[in-house]
Amino acid sequence: MATIGWIGLGNMGRPMTRNLVAAGHTVTGFDVVADAVTAAAEDGITPAGSIAEAVAGADIVFTMLPKGEHARSVYLDEGGVLDSASTSTLLVDSSTIDFDSARELHKQASDRGFRFIDGPVSGGVGGAQAGTLTFMLGGADDAIADAKPVIEAMAGNIFHAGGEAAGQAAKIVNNMQLSISLQGVVEGAVLAERFGLDPKVFFDIAKVSSGDSWPLRNWYPVPGVVETSPAEREFTPGFSTMLMHKDVGLALAGAKTQGVDLPAATLVYEKLQQLIDDGWGDADTSILIRNIDENAKGLPTEK
């Protein structure tokens, strides 16, 4: 079993550490929000009062943070991970951050003698709780091999996407594609209804035809069609509009540095921004249907 340092005990980090503890690992955790540390201690982690305390003696350190700027600060600032951990400690950043920040963290870690993996996840809070997350890992072969036995306690799928920042690249592109597919699903759902089609009948046709997609099968945005759809729960978030907006923004930022035009992603980014401006940032991202039909079935009456 491994000795693990963990930084970031929010909605994702806490259930992930709970699964590590359940698997028999020793986890010491830190978060800038003291209540998050206290809550995670109830699950069996050892609470830490600083980054240095969390990483002391760790075989492997994980970070799960909101944005690239937070990851840079945690790793690169005075008293951060690179200052405080032993170079024998394997470092894994499971935050979803911009491609350039991930590359910079790889470079800084390597320059100071560390092995570093960018390892963002897919699956949301539900996957974190169930231990079924998909990990997309970027880094050297030996680092990935050493990390996998620990990651298995949190994962349903583990992919070695490639070298430095490849994990972030895979996550960003995947979520960009998801958002574009979802925009097609919400538009199709409204048009089908206006044509007078029964939603369940149209769904059954589309899921075995060329209109099939993951968001169609899992997030069809009309109540009474798909049990897993947020429309069944007044669009309570599994993957919030705010988070999707962030991820599509990361794709657009990365595309700019690579000289790639992304017209469909740009459109969806604007539609997500519209929802945020209207006060729906905390609702599930499938509430994109509201931009097409403000009276769609299942929409919440209060923000």
PDB file of C-alpha atoms in Angstrom:
ATOM      1  CA  MET A   1       0.000   0.000   0.000  1.00  0.00           C
ATOM      2  CA  ALA A   2       1.136   3.548  -0.726  1.00  0.00           C
ATOM      3  CA  THR A   3       1.599   6.640   1.402  1.00  0.00           C
ATOM      4  CA  ILE A   4      -0.269   9.380  -0.450  1.00  0.00           C
ATOM      5  CA  GLY A   5      -0.290  13.147  -0.160  1.00  0.00           C
ATOM      6  CA  TRP A   6      -3.427  14.832  -1.492  1.00  0.00           C
ATOM      7  CA  ILE A   7      -4.109  18.510  -2.155  1.00  0.00           C
ATOM      8  CA  GLY A   8      -7.638  19.606  -3.044  1.00  0.00           C
ATOM      9  CA  LEU A   9     -10.495  17.985  -1.109  1.00  0.00           C
ATOM     10  CA  GLY A  10     -13.540  19.426  -2.832  1.00  0.00           C
ATOM     11  CA  ASN A  11     -16.409  17.733  -4.649  1.00  0.00           C
ATOM     12  CA  MET A  12     -14.039  15.472  -6.586  1.00  0.00           C
ATOM     13  CA  GLY A  13     -11.070  15.188  -4.248  1.00  0.00           C
ATOM     14  CA  ARG A  14     -12.969  14.044  -1.182  1.00  0.00           C
ATOM     15  CA  PRO A  15     -14.663  10.964  -2.732  1.00  0.00           C
ATOM     16  CA  MET A  16     -11.446  10.072  -4.563  1.00  0.00           C
ATOM     17  CA  THR A  17      -9.494  10.033  -1.299  1.00  0.00           C
ATOM     18  CA  ARG A  18     -12.289   8.051   0.335  1.00  0.00           C
ATOM     19  CA  ASN A  19     -11.786   5.305  -2.240  1.00  0.00           C
ATOM     20  CA  LEU A  20      -8.022   5.339  -1.688  1.00  0.00           C
ATOM     21  CA  VAL A  21      -8.496   4.915   2.057  1.00  0.00           C
ATOM     22  CA  ALA A  22     -11.005   2.114   1.459  1.00  0.00           C
ATOM     23  CA  ALA A  23      -8.382   0.354  -0.677  1.00  0.00           C
ATOM     24  CA  GLY A  24      -5.944   0.404   2.243  1.00  0.00           C
ATOM     25  CA  HIS A  25      -3.736   3.360   1.297  1.00  0.00           C
ATOM     26  CA  THR A  26      -2.623   5.978   3.803  1.00  0.00           C
ATOM     27  CA  VAL A  27      -3.743   9.450   2.703  1.00  0.00           C
ATOM     28  CA  THR A  28      -2.739  12.795   4.179  1.00  0.00           C
ATOM     29  CA  GLY A  29      -4.812  15.635   2.768  1.00  0.00           C
ATOM     30  CA  PHE A  30      -4.780  19.420   2.603  1.00  0.00           C
ATOM     31  CA  ASP A  31      -7.179  22.040   1.282  1.00  0.00           C
ATOM     32  CA  VAL A  32      -7.231  25.815   1.654  1.00  0.00           C
ATOM     33  CA  VAL A  33     -10.806  25.400   2.930  1.00  0.00           C
ATOM     34  CA  ALA A  34     -10.432  24.105   6.470  1.00  0.00           C
ATOM     35  CA  ASP A  35     -13.956  22.623   6.516  1.00  0.00           C
ATOM     36  CA  ALA A  36     -13.053  20.451   3.523  1.00  0.00           C
ATOM     37  CA  VAL A  37     -10.135  18.961   5.458  1.00  0.00           C
ATOM     38  CA  THR A  38     -12.347  18.334   8.485  1.00  0.00           C
ATOM     39  CA  ALA A  39     -14.966  16.619   6.323  1.00  0.00           C
ATOM     40  CA  ALA A  40     -12.398  14.412   4.593  1.00  0.00           C
ATOM     41  CA  ALA A  41     -10.972  13.411   7.971  1.00  0.00           C
ATOM     42  CA  GLU A  42     -14.326  11.760   8.677  1.00  0.00           C
ATOM     43  CA  ASP A  43     -13.551   9.438   5.744  1.00  0.00           C
ATOM     44  CA  GLY A  44     -10.210   8.381   7.193  1.00  0.00           C
ATOM     45  CA  ILE A  45      -7.667  10.780   5.719  1.00  0.00           C
ATOM     46  CA  THR A  46      -5.032  12.295   7.969  1.00  0.00           C
ATOM     47  CA  PRO A  47      -5.625  16.063   7.996  1.00  0.00           C
ATOM     48  CA  ALA A  48      -2.724  18.355   7.111  1.00  0.00           C
ATOM     49  CA  GLY A  49      -2.360  22.039   7.843  1.00  0.00           C
ATOM     50  CA  SER A  50      -0.148  22.853   4.871  1.00  0.00           C
ATOM     51  CA  ILE A  51       1.118  21.571   1.547  1.00  0.00           C
ATOM     52  CA  ALA A  52       4.434  20.681   3.161  1.00  0.00           C
ATOM     53  CA  GLU A  53       2.692  18.598   5.807  1.00  0.00           C
ATOM     54  CA  ALA A  54       0.551  16.824   3.222  1.00  0.00           C
ATOM     55  CA  VAL A  55       3.473  15.768   1.021  1.00  0.00           C
ATOM     56  CA  ALA A  56       5.959  14.854   3.745  1.00  0.00           C
ATOM     57  CA  GLY A  57       7.053  11.218   3.330  1.00  0.00           C
ATOM     58  CA  ALA A  58       4.615  10.555   0.478  1.00  0.00           C
ATOM     59  CA  ASP A  59       5.289   7.947  -2.189  1.00  0.00           C
ATOM     60  CA  ILE A  60       2.911   9.768  -4.525  1.00  0.00           C
ATOM     61  CA  VAL A  61       1.178  13.158  -4.424  1.00  0.00           C
ATOM     62  CA  PHE A  62      -2.108  13.958  -6.158  1.00  0.00           C
ATOM     63  CA  THR A  63      -3.561  17.392  -6.764  1.00  0.00           C
ATOM     64  CA  MET A  64      -7.188  18.078  -7.704  1.00  0.00           C
ATOM     65  CA  LEU A  65      -7.632  21.810  -8.217  1.00  0.00           C
ATOM     66  CA  PRO A  66     -10.075  24.124 -10.028  1.00  0.00           C
ATOM     67  CA  LYS A  67      -7.881  25.906 -12.594  1.00  0.00           C
ATOM     68  CA  GLY A  68      -4.425  26.170 -14.112  1.00  0.00           C
ATOM     69  CA  GLU A  69      -3.539  29.158 -11.963  1.00  0.00           C
ATOM     70  CA  HIS A  70      -4.282  27.145  -8.831  1.00  0.00           C
ATOM     71  CA  ALA A  71      -2.154  24.227 -10.049  1.00  0.00           C
ATOM     72  CA  ARG A  72       0.734  26.553 -10.871  1.00  0.00           C
ATOM     73  CA  SER A  73       0.519  28.116  -7.430  1.00  0.00           C
ATOM     74  CA  VAL A  74       0.336  24.808  -5.559  1.00  0.00           C
ATOM     75  CA  TYR A  75       3.326  23.369  -7.419  1.00  0.00           C
ATOM     76  CA  LEU A  76       5.501  26.392  -8.114  1.00  0.00           C
ATOM     77  CA  ASP A  77       5.020  28.922  -5.311  1.00  0.00           C
ATOM     78  CA  GLU A  78       7.339  29.104  -2.323  1.00  0.00           C
ATOM     79  CA  GLY A  79       6.332  26.353   0.081  1.00  0.00           C
ATOM     80  CA  GLY A  80       4.539  24.506  -2.718  1.00  0.00           C
ATOM     81  CA  VAL A  81       4.868  20.906  -3.817  1.00  0.00           C
ATOM     82  CA  LEU A  82       8.176  21.286  -5.647  1.00  0.00           C
ATOM     83  CA  ASP A  83       9.666  23.077  -2.658  1.00  0.00           C
ATOM     84  CA  SER A  84       8.325  20.625  -0.104  1.00  0.00           C
ATOM     85  CA  ALA A  85       8.271  17.094  -1.554  1.00  0.00           C
ATOM     86  CA  SER A  86      11.168  14.705  -1.950  1.00  0.00           C
ATOM     87  CA  THR A  87      12.275  14.226  -5.554  1.00  0.00           C
ATOM     88  CA  SER A  88      11.590  10.513  -5.066  1.00  0.00           C
ATOM     89  CA  THR A  89       7.883  11.357  -4.777  1.00  0.00           C
ATOM     90  CA  LEU A  90       5.810  10.786  -7.915  1.00  0.00           C
ATOM     91  CA  LEU A  91       3.571  13.786  -8.733  1.00  0.00           C
ATOM     92  CA  VAL A  92       0.150  13.502 -10.393  1.00  0.00           C
ATOM     93  CA  ASP A  93      -2.033  16.499 -11.208  1.00  0.00           C
ATOM     94  CA  SER A  94      -5.614  15.340 -11.779  1.00  0.00           C
ATOM     95  CA  SER A  95      -7.004  18.857 -12.226  1.00  0.00           C
ATOM     96  CA  THR A  96      -8.453  19.831 -15.583  1.00  0.00           C
ATOM     97  CA  ILE A  97      -6.274  22.740 -16.666  1.00  0.00           C
ATOM     98  CA  ASP A  98      -5.033  24.432 -19.805  1.00  0.00           C
ATOM     99  CA  PHE A  99      -2.544  22.667 -22.052  1.00  0.00           C
ATOM    100  CA  ASP A 100       0.189  25.302 -21.637  1.00  0.00           C
ATOM    101  CA  SER A 101       0.032  25.157 -17.825  1.00  0.00           C
ATOM    102  CA  ALA A 102       0.314  21.383 -17.932  1.00  0.00           C
ATOM    103  CA  ARG A 103       3.416  21.619 -20.122  1.00  0.00           C
ATOM    104  CA  GLU A 104       4.924  24.192 -17.786  1.00  0.00           C
ATOM    105  CA  LEU A 105       4.348  21.977 -14.750  1.00  0.00           C
ATOM    106  CA  HIS A 106       6.024  19.070 -16.539  1.00  0.00           C
ATOM    107  CA  LYS A 107       9.017  21.268 -17.376  1.00  0.00           C
ATOM    108  CA  GLN A 108       9.405  22.770 -13.920  1.00  0.00           C
ATOM    109  CA  ALA A 109       9.036  19.395 -12.227  1.00  0.00           C
ATOM    110  CA  SER A 110      11.573  17.763 -14.559  1.00  0.00           C
ATOM    111  CA  ASP A 111      14.046  20.622 -14.122  1.00  0.00           C
ATOM    112  CA  ARG A 112      13.929  20.039 -10.375  1.00  0.00           C
ATOM    113  CA  GLY A 113      14.333  16.270 -10.570  1.00  0.00           C
ATOM    114  CA  PHE A 114      10.726  15.097 -10.210  1.00  0.00           C
ATOM    115  CA  ARG A 115       8.643  12.682 -12.235  1.00  0.00           C
ATOM    116  CA  PHE A 116       5.334  14.336 -13.118  1.00  0.00           C
ATOM    117  CA  ILE A 117       2.081  13.091 -14.672  1.00  0.00           C
ATOM    118  CA  ASP A 118      -0.835  15.152 -15.894  1.00  0.00           C
ATOM    119  CA  GLY A 119      -3.809  12.938 -15.144  1.00  0.00           C
ATOM    120  CA  PRO A 120      -7.206  14.619 -15.576  1.00  0.00           C
ATOM    121  CA  VAL A 121     -10.336  12.543 -15.103  1.00  0.00           C
ATOM    122  CA  SER A 122     -13.741  12.103 -16.684  1.00  0.00           C
ATOM    123  CA  GLY A 123     -16.837  10.845 -14.922  1.00  0.00           C
ATOM    124  CA  GLY A 124     -17.813  13.686 -12.631  1.00  0.00           C
ATOM    125  CA  VAL A 125     -18.758  13.488  -8.983  1.00  0.00           C
ATOM    126  CA  GLY A 126     -20.730  10.287  -9.552  1.00  0.00           C
ATOM    127  CA  GLY A 127     -17.693   8.566 -11.018  1.00  0.00           C
ATOM    128  CA  ALA A 128     -15.514   9.864  -8.201  1.00  0.00           C
ATOM    129  CA  GLN A 129     -17.908   8.441  -5.622  1.00  0.00           C
ATOM    130  CA  ALA A 130     -18.227   5.089  -7.396  1.00  0.00           C
ATOM    131  CA  GLY A 131     -14.504   4.740  -8.126  1.00  0.00           C
ATOM    132  CA  THR A 132     -15.194   4.481 -11.855  1.00  0.00           C
ATOM    133  CA  LEU A 133     -13.434   7.567 -13.203  1.00  0.00           C
ATOM    134  CA  THR A 134     -11.612   7.535 -16.512  1.00  0.00           C
ATOM    135  CA  PHE A 135      -8.017   8.723 -16.058  1.00  0.00           C
ATOM    136  CA  MET A 136      -6.163  10.183 -19.036  1.00  0.00           C
ATOM    137  CA  LEU A 137      -2.458  10.187 -18.239  1.00  0.00           C
ATOM    138  CA  GLY A 138       0.377  12.122 -19.826  1.00  0.00           C
ATOM    139  CA  GLY A 139       3.950  11.321 -18.883  1.00  0.00           C
ATOM    140  CA  ALA A 140       6.830   8.885 -19.099  1.00  0.00           C
ATOM    141  CA  ASP A 141       6.233   5.134 -19.272  1.00  0.00           C
ATOM    142  CA  ASP A 142       7.916   4.377 -15.935  1.00  0.00           C
ATOM    143  CA  ALA A 143       5.962   7.080 -14.110  1.00  0.00           C
ATOM    144  CA  ILE A 144       2.665   5.805 -15.514  1.00  0.00           C
ATOM    145  CA  ALA A 145       3.516   2.224 -14.536  1.00  0.00           C
ATOM    146  CA  ASP A 146       4.228   3.286 -10.950  1.00  0.00           C
ATOM    147  CA  ALA A 147       1.068   5.391 -10.680  1.00  0.00           C
ATOM    148  CA  LYS A 148      -1.400   2.841 -12.066  1.00  0.00           C
ATOM    149  CA  PRO A 149      -1.601   0.537  -9.015  1.00  0.00           C
ATOM    150  CA  VAL A 150      -2.658   3.514  -6.884  1.00  0.00           C
ATOM    151  CA  ILE A 151      -4.977   5.034  -9.470  1.00  0.00           C
ATOM    152  CA  GLU A 152      -6.845   1.729  -9.870  1.00  0.00           C
ATOM    153  CA  ALA A 153      -8.702   2.337  -6.591  1.00  0.00           C
ATOM    154  CA  MET A 154     -10.337   5.402  -8.158  1.00  0.00           C
ATOM    155  CA  ALA A 155     -10.728   4.323 -11.767  1.00  0.00           C
ATOM    156  CA  GLY A 156     -12.884   2.375 -14.140  1.00  0.00           C
ATOM    157  CA  ASN A 157     -10.577   3.119 -17.059  1.00  0.00           C
ATOM    158  CA  ILE A 158      -6.934   4.202 -17.242  1.00  0.00           C
ATOM    159  CA  PHE A 159      -5.379   5.439 -20.492  1.00  0.00           C
ATOM    160  CA  HIS A 160      -1.794   6.434 -21.169  1.00  0.00           C
ATOM    161  CA  ALA A 161      -2.542   9.197 -23.651  1.00  0.00           C
ATOM    162  CA  GLY A 162       1.093  10.004 -24.452  1.00  0.00           C
ATOM    163  CA  GLY A 163       3.869  12.284 -23.252  1.00  0.00           C
ATOM    164  CA  GLU A 164       3.755  15.554 -21.372  1.00  0.00           C
ATOM    165  CA  ALA A 165       0.341  17.277 -21.323  1.00  0.00           C
ATOM    166  CA  ALA A 166      -1.223  14.484 -23.409  1.00  0.00           C
ATOM    167  CA  GLY A 167      -3.707  13.715 -20.637  1.00  0.00           C
ATOM    168  CA  GLN A 168      -4.922  17.296 -20.581  1.00  0.00           C
ATOM    169  CA  ALA A 169      -5.104  17.377 -24.364  1.00  0.00           C
ATOM    170  CA  ALA A 170      -7.274  14.247 -24.423  1.00  0.00           C
ATOM    171  CA  LYS A 171      -9.589  15.573 -21.701  1.00  0.00           C
ATOM    172  CA  ILE A 172     -10.004  18.979 -23.331  1.00  0.00           C
ATOM    173  CA  VAL A 173     -10.738  17.575 -26.795  1.00  0.00           C
ATOM    174  CA  ASN A 174     -13.136  14.934 -25.429  1.00  0.00           C
ATOM    175  CA  ASN A 175     -15.210  17.462 -23.505  1.00  0.00           C
ATOM    176  CA  MET A 176     -15.234  19.852 -26.437  1.00  0.00           C
ATOM    177  CA  GLN A 177     -16.689  17.063 -28.598  1.00  0.00           C
ATOM    178  CA  LEU A 178     -19.222  16.235 -25.874  1.00  0.00           C
ATOM    179  CA  SER A 179     -20.451  19.824 -25.747  1.00  0.00           C
ATOM    180  CA  ILE A 180     -20.856  20.003 -29.527  1.00  0.00           C
ATOM    181  CA  SER A 181     -22.726  16.677 -29.593  1.00  0.00           C
ATOM    182  CA  LEU A 182     -24.983  17.857 -26.779  1.00  0.00           C
ATOM    183  CA  GLN A 183     -25.846  21.036 -28.667  1.00  0.00           C
ATOM    184  CA  GLY A 184     -27.025  18.843 -31.537  1.00  0.00           C
ATOM    185  CA  VAL A 185     -29.100  16.719 -29.156  1.00  0.00           C
ATOM    186  CA  VAL A 186     -30.916  19.656 -27.555  1.00  0.00           C
ATOM    187  CA  GLU A 187     -31.656  21.211 -30.935  1.00  0.00           C
ATOM    188  CA  GLY A 188     -32.894  17.871 -32.250  1.00  0.00           C
ATOM    189  CA  ALA A 189     -35.057  17.229 -29.197  1.00  0.00           C
ATOM    190  CA  VAL A 190     -36.871  20.552 -29.602  1.00  0.00           C
ATOM    191  CA  LEU A 191     -37.321  20.217 -33.370  1.00  0.00           C
ATOM    192  CA  ALA A 192     -38.618  16.648 -33.021  1.00  0.00           C
ATOM    193  CA  GLU A 193     -41.172  17.821 -30.466  1.00  0.00           C
ATOM    194  CA  ARG A 194     -42.288  20.705 -32.694  1.00  0.00           C
ATOM    195  CA  PHE A 195     -42.776  18.234 -35.547  1.00  0.00           C
ATOM    196  CA  GLY A 196     -45.110  16.310 -33.236  1.00  0.00           C
ATOM    197  CA  LEU A 197     -42.868  13.282 -32.700  1.00  0.00           C
ATOM    198  CA  ASP A 198     -43.206  11.347 -29.472  1.00  0.00           C
ATOM    199  CA  PRO A 199     -39.906  11.938 -27.586  1.00  0.00           C
ATOM    200  CA  LYS A 200     -39.430   8.282 -26.669  1.00  0.00           C
ATOM    201  CA  VAL A 201     -40.164   7.093 -30.200  1.00  0.00           C
ATOM    202  CA  PHE A 202     -37.724   9.603 -31.683  1.00  0.00           C
ATOM    203  CA  PHE A 203     -35.092   8.660 -29.094  1.00  0.00           C
ATOM    204  CA  ASP A 204     -35.458   4.954 -29.947  1.00  0.00           C
ATOM    205  CA  ILE A 205     -34.998   5.771 -33.635  1.00  0.00           C
ATOM    206  CA  ALA A 206     -32.015   8.085 -33.170  1.00  0.00           C
ATOM    207  CA  LYS A 207     -30.089   5.812 -30.805  1.00  0.00           C
ATOM    208  CA  VAL A 208     -29.884   3.074 -33.464  1.00  0.00           C
ATOM    209  CA  SER A 209     -29.383   5.469 -36.355  1.00  0.00           C
ATOM    210  CA  SER A 210     -26.799   7.988 -37.489  1.00  0.00           C
ATOM    211  CA  GLY A 211     -28.049  10.572 -34.970  1.00  0.00           C
ATOM    212  CA  ASP A 212     -26.781   8.450 -32.062  1.00  0.00           C
ATOM    213  CA  SER A 213     -24.347   9.905 -29.547  1.00  0.00           C
ATOM    214  CA  TRP A 214     -23.326   9.552 -25.907  1.00  0.00           C
ATOM    215  CA  PRO A 215     -25.313  12.606 -24.740  1.00  0.00           C
ATOM    216  CA  LEU A 216     -28.359  11.379 -26.635  1.00  0.00           C
ATOM    217  CA  ARG A 217     -28.250   8.013 -24.863  1.00  0.00           C
ATOM    218  CA  ASN A 218     -27.385   9.365 -21.414  1.00  0.00           C
ATOM    219  CA  TRP A 219     -28.583  12.986 -21.248  1.00  0.00           C
ATOM    220  CA  TYR A 220     -31.606  13.190 -23.558  1.00  0.00           C
ATOM    221  CA  PRO A 221     -33.017  16.499 -22.301  1.00  0.00           C
ATOM    222  CA  VAL A 222     -36.707  15.577 -22.107  1.00  0.00           C
ATOM    223  CA  PRO A 223     -38.282  13.892 -19.033  1.00  0.00           C
ATOM    224  CA  GLY A 224     -39.629  10.373 -19.350  1.00  0.00           C
ATOM    225  CA  VAL A 225     -37.124   9.155 -21.948  1.00  0.00           C
ATOM    226  CA  VAL A 226     -33.781   8.313 -20.288  1.00  0.00           C
ATOM    227  CA  GLU A 227     -33.575   7.504 -16.594  1.00  0.00           C
ATOM    228  CA  THR A 228     -30.046   8.941 -16.278  1.00  0.00           C
ATOM    229  CA  SER A 229     -30.958  12.271 -17.860  1.00  0.00           C
ATOM    230  CA  PRO A 230     -30.678  15.392 -15.682  1.00  0.00           C
ATOM    231  CA  ALA A 231     -34.065  16.344 -17.144  1.00  0.00           C
ATOM    232  CA  GLU A 232     -35.502  13.735 -14.760  1.00  0.00           C
ATOM    233  CA  ARG A 233     -34.208  15.819 -11.820  1.00  0.00           C
ATOM    234  CA  GLU A 234     -34.964  19.384 -12.972  1.00  0.00           C
ATOM    235  CA  PHE A 235     -31.443  19.576 -14.423  1.00  0.00           C
ATOM    236  CA  THR A 236     -29.653  19.081 -11.117  1.00  0.00           C
ATOM    237  CA  PRO A 237     -25.991  19.065 -12.167  1.00  0.00           C
ATOM    238  CA  GLY A 238     -23.998  15.980 -12.885  1.00  0.00           C
ATOM    239  CA  PHE A 239     -21.755  18.161 -15.037  1.00  0.00           C
ATOM    240  CA  SER A 240     -22.572  21.819 -14.519  1.00  0.00           C
ATOM    241  CA  THR A 241     -22.895  24.462 -17.209  1.00  0.00           C
ATOM    242  CA  MET A 242     -20.105  26.397 -15.506  1.00  0.00           C
ATOM    243  CA  LEU A 243     -17.696  23.454 -15.707  1.00  0.00           C
ATOM    244  CA  MET A 244     -18.504  22.740 -19.336  1.00  0.00           C
ATOM    245  CA  HIS A 245     -17.984  26.409 -20.146  1.00  0.00           C
ATOM    246  CA  LYS A 246     -14.565  26.199 -18.508  1.00  0.00           C
ATOM    247  CA  ASP A 247     -13.580  23.082 -20.473  1.00  0.00           C
ATOM    248  CA  VAL A 248     -14.738  24.419 -23.832  1.00  0.00           C
ATOM    249  CA  GLY A 249     -12.827  27.604 -23.040  1.00  0.00           C
ATOM    250  CA  LEU A 250      -9.695  25.520 -22.475  1.00  0.00           C
ATOM    251  CA  ALA A 251     -10.204  23.930 -25.889  1.00  0.00           C
ATOM    252  CA  LEU A 252     -10.577  27.321 -27.548  1.00  0.00           C
ATOM    253  CA  ALA A 253      -7.508  28.680 -25.780  1.00  0.00           C
ATOM    254  CA  GLY A 254      -5.472  25.660 -26.823  1.00  0.00           C
ATOM    255  CA  ALA A 255      -6.757  25.882 -30.388  1.00  0.00           C
ATOM    256  CA  LYS A 256      -5.606  29.491 -30.581  1.00  0.00           C
ATOM    257  CA  THR A 257      -2.040  28.544 -29.648  1.00  0.00           C
ATOM    258  CA  GLN A 258      -2.126  25.752 -32.227  1.00  0.00           C
ATOM    259  CA  GLY A 259      -3.606  27.883 -35.014  1.00  0.00           C
ATOM    260  CA  VAL A 260      -6.849  25.881 -35.274  1.00  0.00           C
ATOM    261  CA  ASP A 261     -10.287  27.408 -35.925  1.00  0.00           C
ATOM    262  CA  LEU A 262     -13.126  25.769 -33.959  1.00  0.00           C
ATOM    263  CA  PRO A 263     -16.414  27.310 -35.159  1.00  0.00           C
ATOM    264  CA  ALA A 264     -18.745  24.753 -33.558  1.00  0.00           C
ATOM    265  CA  ALA A 265     -16.960  24.916 -30.205  1.00  0.00           C
ATOM    266  CA  THR A 266     -17.082  28.708 -30.370  1.00  0.00           C
ATOM    267  CA  LEU A 267     -20.844  28.574 -30.868  1.00  0.00           C
ATOM    268  CA  VAL A 268     -21.384  26.232 -27.914  1.00  0.00           C
ATOM    269  CA  TYR A 269     -19.097  28.353 -25.730  1.00  0.00           C
ATOM    270  CA  GLU A 270     -21.309  31.366 -26.496  1.00  0.00           C
ATOM    271  CA  LYS A 271     -24.467  29.367 -25.745  1.00  0.00           C
ATOM    272  CA  LEU A 272     -23.026  28.223 -22.402  1.00  0.00           C
ATOM    273  CA  GLN A 273     -22.072  31.818 -21.611  1.00  0.00           C
ATOM    274  CA  GLN A 274     -25.668  32.850 -22.342  1.00  0.00           C
ATOM    275  CA  LEU A 275     -26.909  30.370 -19.739  1.00  0.00           C
ATOM    276  CA  ILE A 276     -24.393  31.614 -17.185  1.00  0.00           C
ATOM    277  CA  ASP A 277     -25.407  35.216 -17.849  1.00  0.00           C
ATOM    278  CA  ASP A 278     -29.042  34.190 -17.315  1.00  0.00           C
ATOM    279  CA  GLY A 279     -28.181  32.637 -13.934  1.00  0.00           C
ATOM    280  CA  TRP A 280     -28.088  28.942 -14.881  1.00  0.00           C
ATOM    281  CA  GLY A 281     -24.365  28.296 -14.424  1.00  0.00           C
ATOM    282  CA  ASP A 282     -24.936  25.811 -11.601  1.00  0.00           C
ATOM    283  CA  ALA A 283     -27.517  23.775 -13.522  1.00  0.00           C
ATOM    284  CA  ASP A 284     -26.576  20.712 -15.540  1.00  0.00           C
ATOM    285  CA  THR A 285     -25.020  21.501 -18.898  1.00  0.00           C
ATOM    286  CA  SER A 286     -27.893  19.751 -20.688  1.00  0.00           C
ATOM    287  CA  ILE A 287     -29.982  22.777 -19.752  1.00  0.00           C
ATOM    288  CA  LEU A 288     -28.625  24.035 -23.069  1.00  0.00           C
ATOM    289  CA  ILE A 289     -32.105  23.084 -24.248  1.00  0.00           C
ATOM    290  CA  ARG A 290     -33.362  26.239 -22.542  1.00  0.00           C
ATOM    291  CA  ASN A 291     -31.641  28.373 -25.163  1.00  0.00           C
ATOM    292  CA  ILE A 292     -33.778  26.672 -27.810  1.00  0.00           C
ATOM    293  CA  ASP A 293     -37.042  26.444 -25.840  1.00  0.00           C
ATOM    294  CA  GLU A 294     -37.541  28.409 -22.614  1.00  0.00           C
ATOM    295  CA  ASN A 295     -40.667  26.341 -21.957  1.00  0.00           C
ATOM    296  CA  ALA A 296     -39.111  22.902 -22.446  1.00  0.00           C
ATOM    297  CA  LYS A 297     -40.479  20.190 -20.172  1.00  0.00           C
ATOM    298  CA  GLY A 298     -38.537  19.513 -16.983  1.00  0.00           C
ATOM    299  CA  LEU A 299     -36.879  22.919 -16.692  1.00  0.00           C
ATOM    300  CA  PRO A 300     -36.579  24.185 -13.109  1.00  0.00           C
ATOM    301  CA  THR A 301     -38.790  27.094 -12.113  1.00  0.00           C
ATOM    302  CA  GLU A 302     -36.124  28.595  -9.834  1.00  0.00           C
ATOM    303  CA  LYS A 303     -32.398  29.139 -10.377  1.00  0.00           C
TER     304      LYS A 303
END
